mmCIF file of C-alpha atoms in Angstrom:
data_model
loop_
_atom_site.group_PDB
_atom_site.id
_atom_site.type_symbol
_atom_site.label_atom_id
_atom_site.label_comp_id
_atom_site.label_asym_id
_atom_site.label_seq_id
_atom_site.Cartn_x
_atom_site.Cartn_y
_atom_site.Cartn_z
ATOM 1 C CA MET X 14 -17.966 16.713 -2.119
ATOM 2 C CA PRO X 15 -18.110 15.025 -5.563
ATOM 3 C CA HIS X 16 -21.076 12.825 -6.390
ATOM 4 C CA PRO X 17 -20.211 9.062 -6.097
ATOM 5 C CA ALA X 18 -21.132 8.571 -9.753
ATOM 6 C CA SER X 19 -18.499 11.110 -10.812
ATOM 7 C CA ARG X 20 -15.839 9.138 -8.894
ATOM 8 C CA LEU X 21 -16.948 5.933 -10.594
ATOM 9 C CA LEU X 22 -16.855 7.625 -13.993
ATOM 10 C CA ALA X 23 -13.388 9.014 -13.251
ATOM 11 C CA LEU X 24 -12.117 5.552 -12.233
ATOM 12 C CA PHE X 25 -13.661 3.989 -15.344
ATOM 13 C CA LEU X 26 -12.095 6.637 -17.597
ATOM 14 C CA LEU X 27 -8.715 6.267 -15.904
ATOM 15 C CA ALA X 28 -8.856 2.486 -16.267
ATOM 16 C CA SER X 29 -9.884 2.863 -19.924
ATOM 17 C CA LEU X 30 -6.949 5.165 -20.608
ATOM 18 C CA LEU X 31 -4.412 3.024 -18.774
ATOM 19 C CA ALA X 32 -5.633 -0.364 -20.007
ATOM 20 C CA PRO X 33 -3.829 -0.323 -23.399
ATOM 21 C CA ALA X 34 -0.511 0.756 -21.861
ATOM 22 C CA LEU X 35 -0.732 -1.769 -19.051
ATOM 23 C CA ALA X 36 -1.791 -4.562 -21.413
ATOM 24 C CA SER X 37 1.157 -4.050 -23.731
ATOM 25 C CA ALA X 38 3.556 -3.776 -20.792
ATOM 26 C CA ALA X 39 2.327 -7.004 -19.241
ATOM 27 C CA SER X 40 1.497 -8.741 -22.577
ATOM 28 C CA GLN X 41 -1.898 -9.639 -21.122
ATOM 29 C CA GLU X 42 -5.399 -8.492 -21.925
ATOM 30 C CA ILE X 43 -7.004 -6.148 -19.424
ATOM 31 C CA LEU X 44 -10.781 -6.101 -19.405
ATOM 32 C CA VAL X 45 -12.615 -3.154 -17.889
ATOM 33 C CA VAL X 46 -16.009 -4.266 -16.585
ATOM 34 C CA PRO X 47 -18.273 -1.500 -15.293
ATOM 35 C CA LEU X 48 -20.439 -2.513 -12.339
ATOM 36 C CA PRO X 49 -23.770 -0.905 -11.401
ATOM 37 C CA LEU X 50 -23.761 2.308 -9.371
ATOM 38 C CA GLY X 51 -23.580 1.543 -5.672
ATOM 39 C CA ALA X 52 -21.628 -1.682 -6.211
ATOM 40 C CA SER X 53 -19.060 -2.524 -3.574
ATOM 41 C CA TYR X 54 -17.008 -5.419 -2.231
ATOM 42 C CA SER X 55 -16.423 -7.153 -5.544
ATOM 43 C CA ALA X 56 -14.602 -10.470 -6.089
ATOM 44 C CA LEU X 57 -13.391 -12.083 -9.309
ATOM 45 C CA SER X 58 -13.968 -15.820 -9.744
ATOM 46 C CA PRO X 59 -10.835 -17.993 -10.041
ATOM 47 C CA ASP X 60 -11.572 -18.721 -13.713
ATOM 48 C CA GLY X 61 -12.021 -14.995 -14.403
ATOM 49 C CA LYS X 62 -15.501 -15.478 -15.881
ATOM 50 C CA ARG X 63 -17.664 -13.956 -13.111
ATOM 51 C CA ILE X 64 -17.620 -11.023 -10.730
ATOM 52 C CA ALA X 65 -19.539 -11.151 -7.456
ATOM 53 C CA PHE X 66 -20.479 -7.847 -5.896
ATOM 54 C CA LEU X 67 -22.803 -6.202 -3.402
ATOM 55 C CA ASP X 68 -25.111 -3.394 -4.437
ATOM 56 C CA PRO X 69 -28.471 -1.996 -3.264
ATOM 57 C CA LEU X 70 -30.185 -5.031 -4.866
ATOM 58 C CA GLY X 71 -28.175 -7.525 -2.782
ATOM 59 C CA LEU X 72 -25.411 -10.042 -3.485
ATOM 60 C CA ARG X 73 -25.143 -10.437 -7.242
ATOM 61 C CA VAL X 74 -22.966 -12.211 -9.799
ATOM 62 C CA LEU X 75 -22.136 -10.807 -13.209
ATOM 63 C CA ASP X 76 -21.217 -13.182 -16.038
ATOM 64 C CA ILE X 77 -18.486 -11.212 -17.787
ATOM 65 C CA GLU X 78 -18.995 -12.703 -21.256
ATOM 66 C CA SER X 79 -22.791 -12.369 -21.455
ATOM 67 C CA ARG X 80 -22.957 -9.272 -19.175
ATOM 68 C CA LYS X 81 -25.963 -10.877 -17.448
ATOM 69 C CA THR X 82 -26.400 -10.313 -13.718
ATOM 70 C CA ARG X 83 -28.006 -12.773 -11.330
ATOM 71 C CA THR X 84 -29.144 -11.857 -7.808
ATOM 72 C CA LEU X 85 -28.071 -14.500 -5.281
ATOM 73 C CA LEU X 86 -29.245 -12.925 -2.010
ATOM 74 C CA PRO X 87 -31.497 -9.946 -1.227
ATOM 75 C CA PRO X 88 -30.162 -6.791 0.444
ATOM 76 C CA GLY X 89 -28.995 -7.286 4.027
ATOM 77 C CA GLN X 90 -28.183 -10.999 3.691
ATOM 78 C CA ALA X 91 -24.534 -10.409 2.777
ATOM 79 C CA ASN X 92 -22.687 -7.446 4.192
ATOM 80 C CA SER X 93 -19.074 -7.309 3.037
ATOM 81 C CA LYS X 94 -15.766 -8.979 2.229
ATOM 82 C CA LEU X 95 -16.632 -11.264 -0.690
ATOM 83 C CA ALA X 96 -14.358 -14.098 -1.815
ATOM 84 C CA PHE X 97 -14.877 -16.975 -4.226
ATOM 85 C CA SER X 98 -13.879 -20.459 -3.129
ATOM 86 C CA PRO X 99 -10.850 -21.826 -5.027
ATOM 87 C CA ASP X 100 -13.133 -23.998 -7.207
ATOM 88 C CA GLY X 101 -15.412 -21.019 -7.966
ATOM 89 C CA GLU X 102 -18.509 -22.945 -6.876
ATOM 90 C CA SER X 103 -19.249 -20.902 -3.751
ATOM 91 C CA LEU X 104 -18.852 -17.439 -2.255
ATOM 92 C CA TYR X 105 -17.745 -16.460 1.224
ATOM 93 C CA PHE X 106 -19.047 -13.252 2.770
ATOM 94 C CA LEU X 107 -19.425 -11.507 6.108
ATOM 95 C CA GLN X 108 -22.723 -10.683 7.764
ATOM 96 C CA PRO X 109 -23.269 -8.847 11.059
ATOM 97 C CA ASP X 110 -23.995 -11.159 13.982
ATOM 98 C CA SER X 111 -27.499 -10.376 15.226
ATOM 99 C CA ALA X 112 -26.601 -11.650 18.723
ATOM 100 C CA GLU X 113 -23.382 -9.600 19.040
ATOM 101 C CA PRO X 114 -23.456 -6.066 17.613
ATOM 102 C CA GLY X 115 -20.180 -5.110 15.946
ATOM 103 C CA ILE X 116 -19.216 -8.751 15.346
ATOM 104 C CA ASN X 117 -19.281 -10.450 11.940
ATOM 105 C CA VAL X 118 -20.106 -14.017 10.951
ATOM 106 C CA LEU X 119 -18.488 -15.735 7.968
ATOM 107 C CA HIS X 120 -20.952 -17.496 5.654
ATOM 108 C CA ARG X 121 -20.497 -19.738 2.627
ATOM 109 C CA TYR X 122 -23.028 -19.578 -0.216
ATOM 110 C CA TRP X 123 -23.151 -22.340 -2.854
ATOM 111 C CA ILE X 124 -24.017 -20.648 -6.151
ATOM 112 C CA ALA X 125 -25.606 -23.654 -7.914
ATOM 113 C CA SER X 126 -27.895 -24.744 -5.061
ATOM 114 C CA GLY X 127 -28.557 -21.373 -3.423
ATOM 115 C CA LYS X 128 -27.787 -22.837 0.012
ATOM 116 C CA SER X 129 -25.902 -20.883 2.643
ATOM 117 C CA LYS X 130 -24.113 -22.026 5.784
ATOM 118 C CA LYS X 131 -22.549 -20.231 8.741
ATOM 119 C CA VAL X 132 -18.845 -21.106 8.834
ATOM 120 C CA LEU X 133 -17.373 -19.098 11.706
ATOM 121 C CA SER X 134 -18.241 -16.238 14.045
ATOM 122 C CA ARG X 135 -16.126 -13.368 15.367
ATOM 123 C CA VAL X 136 -14.547 -12.724 11.971
ATOM 124 C CA ALA X 137 -12.808 -9.412 11.327
ATOM 125 C CA SER X 138 -11.461 -9.702 7.771
ATOM 126 C CA ALA X 139 -12.033 -11.288 4.400
ATOM 127 C CA VAL X 140 -11.122 -14.873 3.635
ATOM 128 C CA ALA X 141 -7.861 -15.487 1.772
ATOM 129 C CA PHE X 142 -7.060 -18.857 0.209
ATOM 130 C CA SER X 143 -3.671 -20.464 -0.261
ATOM 131 C CA PRO X 144 -2.574 -20.870 -3.903
ATOM 132 C CA ASP X 145 -3.256 -24.617 -3.766
ATOM 133 C CA GLY X 146 -6.728 -24.009 -2.244
ATOM 134 C CA GLU X 147 -5.994 -26.330 0.682
ATOM 135 C CA SER X 148 -6.189 -23.726 3.431
ATOM 136 C CA MET X 149 -7.719 -20.340 4.121
ATOM 137 C CA GLU X 150 -6.753 -17.471 6.367
ATOM 138 C CA ILE X 151 -9.319 -15.518 8.343
ATOM 139 C CA GLY X 152 -8.766 -12.514 10.573
ATOM 140 C CA ARG X 153 -10.600 -13.136 13.838
ATOM 141 C CA ALA X 154 -11.868 -10.397 16.125
ATOM 142 C CA SER X 155 -9.478 -11.528 18.850
ATOM 143 C CA CYS X 156 -6.573 -13.091 16.887
ATOM 144 C CA ARG X 157 -5.450 -14.329 13.457
ATOM 145 C CA GLU X 158 -6.152 -17.963 12.802
ATOM 146 C CA ARG X 159 -5.376 -20.384 10.000
ATOM 147 C CA VAL X 160 -8.060 -22.958 9.244
#
């Protein structure tokens, strides 16, 4: 089985090779931003200036322009399925419910203040926002629900 780093390198090289062709075809700039090894569950901010991701150091945000990374939460505090709020001021993520094994809880984390709040339990999928930012869709463990 190939080492995970070799897969990451292969994806980076493939993206680097395809970026010029895709950019000219779409007449848009494509930026390839390498994330640290072990990074997973990434999300791009609505303004395209930051990438949130999980890695062995926790929930982190990378400023694309400066390439500086800031740790928001330590390992184990956020588990998966990251999504920025439509205004880019907060992140949504899933965390296992300590009271119900196998069940996830949706949390919202405000980047500026560092405060976090439980939003909903029994969540099965990532949050998706409507284009106008007025509503979000969440896959529940028992059904799909629009909030």
